[in-house]
mmCIF file of C-alpha atoms in Angstrom:
data_model
loop_
_atom_site.group_PDB
_atom_site.id
_atom_site.type_symbol
_atom_site.label_atom_id
_atom_site.label_comp_id
_atom_site.label_asym_id
_atom_site.label_seq_id
_atom_site.Cartn_x
_atom_site.Cartn_y
_atom_site.Cartn_z
ATOM 1 C CA MET A 1 -25.887 52.808 -64.964
ATOM 2 C CA LYS A 2 -24.903 50.812 -61.931
ATOM 3 C CA PRO A 3 -23.209 52.628 -59.163
ATOM 4 C CA ASN A 4 -19.496 52.109 -59.026
ATOM 5 C CA MET A 5 -18.660 50.162 -55.748
ATOM 6 C CA ALA A 6 -15.167 50.639 -54.413
ATOM 7 C CA ARG A 7 -13.367 47.490 -53.217
ATOM 8 C CA PRO A 8 -11.063 47.485 -50.230
ATOM 9 C CA SER A 9 -7.418 47.456 -51.051
ATOM 10 C CA GLN A 10 -6.866 44.204 -49.123
ATOM 11 C CA ASP A 11 -8.932 41.364 -47.800
ATOM 12 C CA PHE A 12 -11.202 42.567 -44.962
ATOM 13 C CA SER A 13 -11.363 39.146 -43.292
ATOM 14 C CA SER A 14 -7.647 39.103 -42.675
ATOM 15 C CA LYS A 15 -8.022 41.924 -40.154
ATOM 16 C CA ARG A 16 -11.305 41.090 -38.498
ATOM 17 C CA HIS A 17 -13.133 38.020 -37.211
ATOM 18 C CA PHE A 18 -16.894 37.874 -37.463
ATOM 19 C CA HIS A 19 -19.072 36.486 -34.726
ATOM 20 C CA TRP A 20 -22.646 35.694 -35.754
ATOM 21 C CA THR A 21 -25.227 35.695 -33.032
ATOM 22 C CA LYS A 22 -28.864 34.719 -33.148
ATOM 23 C CA LYS A 23 -31.698 36.044 -31.048
ATOM 24 C CA VAL A 24 -34.024 33.357 -29.792
ATOM 25 C CA GLY A 25 -37.674 34.233 -30.057
ATOM 26 C CA SER A 26 -40.853 32.494 -29.130
ATOM 27 C CA ASP A 27 -42.027 31.675 -32.656
ATOM 28 C CA HIS A 28 -39.141 32.307 -34.977
ATOM 29 C CA GLU A 29 -35.554 33.352 -34.999
ATOM 30 C CA ASP A 30 -34.437 36.578 -36.570
ATOM 31 C CA ASP A 31 -30.952 37.052 -37.797
ATOM 32 C CA GLU A 32 -29.170 40.001 -36.326
ATOM 33 C CA ALA A 33 -26.628 42.074 -38.104
ATOM 34 C CA PRO A 34 -23.168 40.613 -37.934
ATOM 35 C CA THR A 35 -20.870 41.958 -35.282
ATOM 36 C CA PHE A 36 -17.172 41.969 -35.594
ATOM 37 C CA LYS A 37 -14.164 42.571 -33.416
ATOM 38 C CA SER A 38 -10.695 43.444 -34.323
ATOM 39 C CA SER A 39 -7.949 40.910 -33.838
ATOM 40 C CA GLU A 40 -6.518 42.979 -30.983
ATOM 41 C CA GLU A 41 -9.854 43.107 -29.141
ATOM 42 C CA GLU A 42 -10.357 39.365 -29.479
ATOM 43 C CA LYS A 43 -6.859 38.710 -28.272
ATOM 44 C CA LYS A 44 -7.603 40.748 -25.144
ATOM 45 C CA GLU A 45 -10.874 38.868 -24.587
ATOM 46 C CA ASN A 46 -9.224 35.482 -24.956
ATOM 47 C CA THR A 47 -6.543 36.350 -22.479
ATOM 48 C CA LYS A 48 -9.223 36.996 -19.809
ATOM 49 C CA ASN A 49 -9.787 33.249 -19.511
ATOM 50 C CA TYR A 50 -6.188 32.561 -18.600
ATOM 51 C CA PRO A 51 -4.496 33.566 -15.364
ATOM 52 C CA SER A 52 -1.826 36.128 -15.553
ATOM 53 C CA ALA A 53 1.737 35.326 -14.724
ATOM 54 C CA GLY A 54 1.299 36.920 -11.308
ATOM 55 C CA ALA A 55 -1.747 34.748 -10.529
ATOM 56 C CA ILE A 56 0.100 31.458 -11.043
ATOM 57 C CA PRO A 57 0.882 30.013 -7.579
ATOM 58 C CA SER A 58 4.542 29.853 -6.851
ATOM 59 C CA PRO A 59 6.037 26.524 -5.719
ATOM 60 C CA LYS A 60 6.044 25.816 -1.991
ATOM 61 C CA ARG A 61 9.126 26.855 -0.163
ATOM 62 C CA LYS A 62 11.114 24.240 1.647
ATOM 63 C CA LEU A 63 11.478 24.600 5.371
ATOM 64 C CA PRO A 64 14.871 25.809 6.518
ATOM 65 C CA ALA A 65 17.260 23.128 7.715
ATOM 66 C CA VAL A 66 17.101 24.510 11.280
ATOM 67 C CA ALA A 67 13.309 24.226 11.375
ATOM 68 C CA VAL A 68 13.432 20.660 10.040
ATOM 69 C CA ALA A 69 16.003 19.678 12.660
ATOM 70 C CA ARG A 70 13.886 21.160 15.453
ATOM 71 C CA LEU A 71 10.791 19.357 14.176
ATOM 72 C CA ARG A 72 12.611 16.039 14.140
ATOM 73 C CA THR A 73 13.836 16.634 17.690
ATOM 74 C CA VAL A 74 10.305 17.334 18.915
ATOM 75 C CA LEU A 75 8.879 14.267 17.165
ATOM 76 C CA SER A 76 11.656 12.073 18.511
ATOM 77 C CA ALA A 77 11.073 13.301 22.068
ATOM 78 C CA PHE A 78 7.330 12.763 21.664
ATOM 79 C CA GLY A 79 7.866 9.216 20.450
ATOM 80 C CA LYS A 80 10.112 8.398 23.396
ATOM 81 C CA SER A 81 7.562 9.775 25.852
ATOM 82 C CA ARG A 82 4.698 7.639 24.524
ATOM 83 C CA PRO A 83 3.739 4.920 27.007
ATOM 84 C CA GLY A 84 3.170 2.390 24.217
ATOM 85 C CA LEU A 85 6.807 2.429 23.102
ATOM 86 C CA PRO A 86 8.963 2.207 26.213
ATOM 87 C CA LEU A 87 12.744 2.453 25.990
ATOM 88 C CA GLY A 88 12.651 2.796 22.242
ATOM 89 C CA LEU A 89 11.640 -0.820 21.544
ATOM 90 C CA GLY A 90 10.064 -1.369 18.149
ATOM 91 C CA SER A 91 7.780 -4.039 16.770
ATOM 92 C CA ARG A 92 10.691 -6.535 16.401
ATOM 93 C CA VAL A 93 12.939 -7.394 19.336
ATOM 94 C CA VAL A 94 15.575 -9.963 20.239
ATOM 95 C CA GLY A 95 14.607 -12.357 23.023
ATOM 96 C CA THR A 96 16.995 -14.593 24.955
ATOM 97 C CA LEU A 97 16.264 -17.297 27.538
ATOM 98 C CA PHE A 98 19.271 -18.501 29.470
ATOM 99 C CA GLY A 99 20.288 -20.165 32.696
ATOM 100 C CA SER A 100 22.527 -22.846 34.137
ATOM 101 C CA ARG A 101 21.331 -26.445 34.196
ATOM 102 C CA ARG A 102 20.710 -26.230 37.935
ATOM 103 C CA GLY A 103 19.537 -22.632 37.924
ATOM 104 C CA HIS A 104 16.461 -20.571 37.119
ATOM 105 C CA VAL A 105 15.279 -19.126 33.837
ATOM 106 C CA HIS A 106 16.479 -15.651 32.909
ATOM 107 C CA PHE A 107 14.773 -13.796 30.145
ATOM 108 C CA SER A 108 15.729 -10.610 28.312
ATOM 109 C CA PHE A 109 14.414 -8.432 25.503
ATOM 110 C CA GLN A 110 16.775 -6.262 23.473
ATOM 111 C CA LYS A 111 16.165 -3.733 20.742
ATOM 112 C CA ASP A 112 19.059 -5.248 18.770
ATOM 113 C CA PRO A 113 21.722 -7.863 19.606
ATOM 114 C CA ASN A 114 24.361 -5.358 20.765
ATOM 115 C CA SER A 115 22.119 -3.090 22.862
ATOM 116 C CA PRO A 116 21.525 -3.445 26.623
ATOM 117 C CA PRO A 117 18.337 -5.303 27.560
ATOM 118 C CA ALA A 118 15.200 -3.223 27.983
ATOM 119 C CA PHE A 119 13.623 -6.070 29.971
ATOM 120 C CA LEU A 120 15.554 -8.554 32.115
ATOM 121 C CA VAL A 121 13.897 -10.811 34.702
ATOM 122 C CA GLU A 122 14.649 -14.015 36.574
ATOM 123 C CA LEU A 123 11.821 -16.547 36.827
ATOM 124 C CA ALA A 124 11.389 -18.982 39.693
ATOM 125 C CA THR A 125 10.998 -21.780 37.129
ATOM 126 C CA PRO A 126 14.058 -24.042 36.651
ATOM 127 C CA ILE A 127 15.328 -23.923 33.116
ATOM 128 C CA SER A 128 15.238 -27.716 32.907
ATOM 129 C CA GLY A 129 11.490 -27.613 33.608
ATOM 130 C CA LEU A 130 10.920 -24.971 30.917
ATOM 131 C CA VAL A 131 12.870 -27.066 28.401
ATOM 132 C CA ARG A 132 10.625 -30.069 29.116
ATOM 133 C CA GLU A 133 7.535 -27.864 28.800
ATOM 134 C CA MET A 134 8.623 -26.532 25.418
ATOM 135 C CA ALA A 135 9.457 -30.023 24.169
ATOM 136 C CA SER A 136 5.866 -31.103 24.828
ATOM 137 C CA GLY A 137 4.272 -28.342 22.761
ATOM 138 C CA LEU A 138 3.447 -24.645 22.728
ATOM 139 C CA VAL A 139 4.338 -22.573 25.775
ATOM 140 C CA ARG A 140 2.479 -19.517 27.030
ATOM 141 C CA ILE A 141 4.090 -17.517 29.830
ATOM 142 C CA ALA A 142 2.097 -14.758 31.522
ATOM 143 C CA LEU A 143 3.673 -12.231 33.859
ATOM 144 C CA GLU A 144 1.279 -10.197 35.971
ATOM 145 C CA CYS A 145 1.835 -7.286 38.327
ATOM 146 C CA ASP A 146 -0.487 -5.035 40.318
ATOM 147 C CA LYS A 147 -1.327 -1.436 39.582
ATOM 148 C CA GLU A 148 -0.340 1.010 42.260
ATOM 149 C CA LYS A 149 -2.938 2.841 44.271
ATOM 150 C CA GLU A 150 -3.920 6.294 43.116
ATOM 151 C CA GLU A 151 -2.229 8.017 46.038
ATOM 152 C CA GLU A 152 0.969 6.019 45.426
ATOM 153 C CA LYS A 153 0.824 5.994 41.660
ATOM 154 C CA LYS A 154 4.122 6.675 39.873
ATOM 155 C CA ALA A 155 5.078 6.882 36.233
ATOM 156 C CA VAL A 156 6.553 3.370 36.029
ATOM 157 C CA ARG A 157 6.805 1.812 32.609
ATOM 158 C CA LEU A 158 5.472 -1.701 32.204
ATOM 159 C CA LEU A 159 8.881 -3.177 31.368
ATOM 160 C CA GLU A 160 10.362 -1.562 34.482
ATOM 161 C CA GLU A 161 8.058 -3.237 37.012
ATOM 162 C CA PRO A 162 10.167 -4.993 39.703
ATOM 163 C CA MET A 163 7.935 -7.966 40.610
ATOM 164 C CA TRP A 164 5.711 -10.312 38.579
ATOM 165 C CA ARG A 165 3.464 -13.291 39.232
ATOM 166 C CA THR A 166 4.348 -16.048 36.764
ATOM 167 C CA TYR A 167 2.020 -18.471 34.969
ATOM 168 C CA CYS A 168 3.159 -21.114 32.495
ATOM 169 C CA ASN A 169 0.374 -22.612 30.380
ATOM 170 C CA GLY A 170 -2.133 -21.579 33.022
ATOM 171 C CA LYS A 171 -0.206 -23.007 35.996
ATOM 172 C CA LYS A 172 1.206 -20.683 38.638
ATOM 173 C CA CYS A 173 4.996 -20.849 38.788
ATOM 174 C CA GLY A 174 5.988 -18.496 41.569
ATOM 175 C CA PHE A 175 7.347 -15.005 40.936
ATOM 176 C CA ALA A 176 9.686 -13.281 38.529
ATOM 177 C CA THR A 177 11.928 -10.444 39.663
ATOM 178 C CA LYS A 178 13.687 -7.718 37.736
ATOM 179 C CA LYS A 179 17.448 -8.278 37.345
ATOM 180 C CA GLU A 180 20.120 -5.663 37.061
ATOM 181 C CA TYR A 181 22.285 -5.744 33.958
ATOM 182 C CA GLY A 182 25.552 -6.611 35.665
ATOM 183 C CA ASP A 183 28.872 -7.999 34.484
ATOM 184 C CA LYS A 184 27.645 -11.598 34.506
ATOM 185 C CA GLU A 185 24.569 -10.850 32.375
ATOM 186 C CA GLN A 186 26.642 -8.676 30.044
ATOM 187 C CA LYS A 187 29.119 -11.511 29.559
ATOM 188 C CA ILE A 188 26.344 -13.970 28.691
ATOM 189 C CA LEU A 189 24.564 -11.722 26.204
ATOM 190 C CA LYS A 190 27.902 -10.827 24.629
ATOM 191 C CA ALA A 191 28.635 -14.517 24.124
ATOM 192 C CA VAL A 192 25.348 -15.127 22.273
ATOM 193 C CA GLU A 193 25.414 -11.815 20.385
ATOM 194 C CA PRO A 194 26.437 -13.382 17.026
ATOM 195 C CA ILE A 195 23.549 -15.875 17.251
ATOM 196 C CA SER A 196 20.325 -14.623 15.655
ATOM 197 C CA THR A 197 18.169 -17.736 16.144
ATOM 198 C CA GLY A 198 18.942 -21.026 17.849
ATOM 199 C CA ALA A 199 19.432 -22.941 21.091
ATOM 200 C CA GLY A 200 22.388 -24.668 22.661
ATOM 201 C CA VAL A 201 24.842 -24.871 25.512
ATOM 202 C CA LEU A 202 27.749 -22.585 26.329
ATOM 203 C CA PRO A 203 30.304 -24.426 28.466
ATOM 204 C CA GLY A 204 31.891 -22.613 31.368
ATOM 205 C CA ILE A 205 30.254 -19.262 30.672
ATOM 206 C CA ASN A 206 29.337 -18.866 34.357
ATOM 207 C CA GLY A 207 32.630 -20.154 35.703
ATOM 208 C CA ASP A 208 36.213 -19.924 34.562
ATOM 209 C CA GLU A 209 37.492 -20.386 31.048
ATOM 210 C CA ASN A 210 38.022 -24.152 31.542
ATOM 211 C CA GLY A 211 34.401 -24.754 32.423
ATOM 212 C CA SER A 212 34.988 -25.554 36.077
ATOM 213 C CA GLY A 213 33.498 -23.722 39.000
ATOM 214 C CA GLY A 214 30.511 -21.423 38.996
ATOM 215 C CA ASP A 215 27.231 -22.854 37.765
ATOM 216 C CA GLY A 216 28.703 -24.996 34.986
ATOM 217 C CA GLU A 217 27.179 -25.085 31.509
ATOM 218 C CA LEU A 218 24.770 -22.409 30.384
ATOM 219 C CA MET A 219 21.684 -23.337 28.394
ATOM 220 C CA TYR A 220 20.223 -20.683 26.096
ATOM 221 C CA MET A 221 17.588 -20.127 23.456
ATOM 222 C CA ARG A 222 17.614 -17.045 21.257
ATOM 223 C CA ALA A 223 15.050 -15.823 18.714
ATOM 224 C CA LYS A 224 13.341 -12.785 17.281
ATOM 225 C CA PHE A 225 10.013 -11.795 18.768
ATOM 226 C CA GLU A 226 7.143 -9.764 17.428
ATOM 227 C CA ARG A 227 6.056 -7.154 19.951
ATOM 228 C CA ILE A 228 2.461 -5.976 20.173
ATOM 229 C CA VAL A 229 1.469 -3.165 22.535
ATOM 230 C CA GLY A 230 -2.127 -3.331 23.704
ATOM 231 C CA SER A 231 -1.949 -0.418 26.135
ATOM 232 C CA ARG A 232 0.397 1.044 28.730
ATOM 233 C CA ASP A 233 -0.602 -1.925 30.933
ATOM 234 C CA SER A 234 -0.346 -4.807 28.446
ATOM 235 C CA GLU A 235 2.165 -6.103 25.931
ATOM 236 C CA ALA A 236 2.654 -9.392 24.122
ATOM 237 C CA PHE A 237 5.745 -10.977 22.597
ATOM 238 C CA TYR A 238 5.427 -13.770 20.023
ATOM 239 C CA MET A 239 8.435 -15.794 18.978
ATOM 240 C CA MET A 240 8.996 -15.677 15.221
ATOM 241 C CA ASN A 241 9.915 -19.172 14.041
ATOM 242 C CA PRO A 242 9.850 -19.884 10.288
ATOM 243 C CA ASP A 243 9.500 -23.639 10.947
ATOM 244 C CA SER A 244 6.299 -23.333 12.999
ATOM 245 C CA HIS A 245 3.995 -22.515 10.056
ATOM 246 C CA GLY A 246 2.886 -19.193 11.535
ATOM 247 C CA THR A 247 2.238 -20.555 15.062
ATOM 248 C CA PRO A 248 4.613 -19.180 17.717
ATOM 249 C CA GLU A 249 6.168 -21.860 19.905
ATOM 250 C CA LEU A 250 6.646 -19.394 22.743
ATOM 251 C CA SER A 251 4.518 -16.423 23.710
ATOM 252 C CA ILE A 252 5.093 -14.097 26.642
ATOM 253 C CA TYR A 253 2.432 -11.728 27.987
ATOM 254 C CA LEU A 254 3.007 -8.788 30.325
ATOM 255 C CA LEU A 255 -0.070 -7.560 32.195
ATOM 256 C CA ARG A 256 -0.575 -4.908 34.832
ATOM 257 C CA ILE A 257 -3.927 -5.494 36.538
#
């Protein structure tokens, strides 16, 4: 008579999961007895591979508004103190040449049309001569000044130098001197403020309203310039003219040597 084997009351596999492992030998593999784990034990083992809720990194906190404001103030002050960016000028500036028919060339650079000029000089060159030079082709103007001696050295920005030697297309053209932004210069730049690019004549801007007296008609040329800073002792300004096929008609170089 065969022994009477009792069957479990419910399916054994529904409560346990079997994991079969094999032992690797040199010549043959022997099967080991099956090992099993309860569903609760396997659940605990599986959860070991996942980080707990406390281990998940929390999102970064935003800086307080006060700290952000202070950081912006420091960065702004640092940017203004850099020698490569004097007076807050950026990579695009507004340049204006002006002068009476019988007078000298004045030149200014502004951050934007309604801001005071960061650079304003008067050249010894007559404006009529500069107009003829520009009509013949490209014009390169170089302004040079000397570095101060070590014992007399001061923190003078390049655009604030008072005296310059002037060269136009390689020819020496006397000196250029820094001009103060007075009422007359303010009146002229205010008159050409609506003009973004162009050249022309403003009648009577230097005299009375009827055009009589003073220096007569004022000739001007106004354009946007690309500004490139080489160092604290060198800068270049290239006139941006869409009709010149990428070649600037006028370039101005500032050098401290």
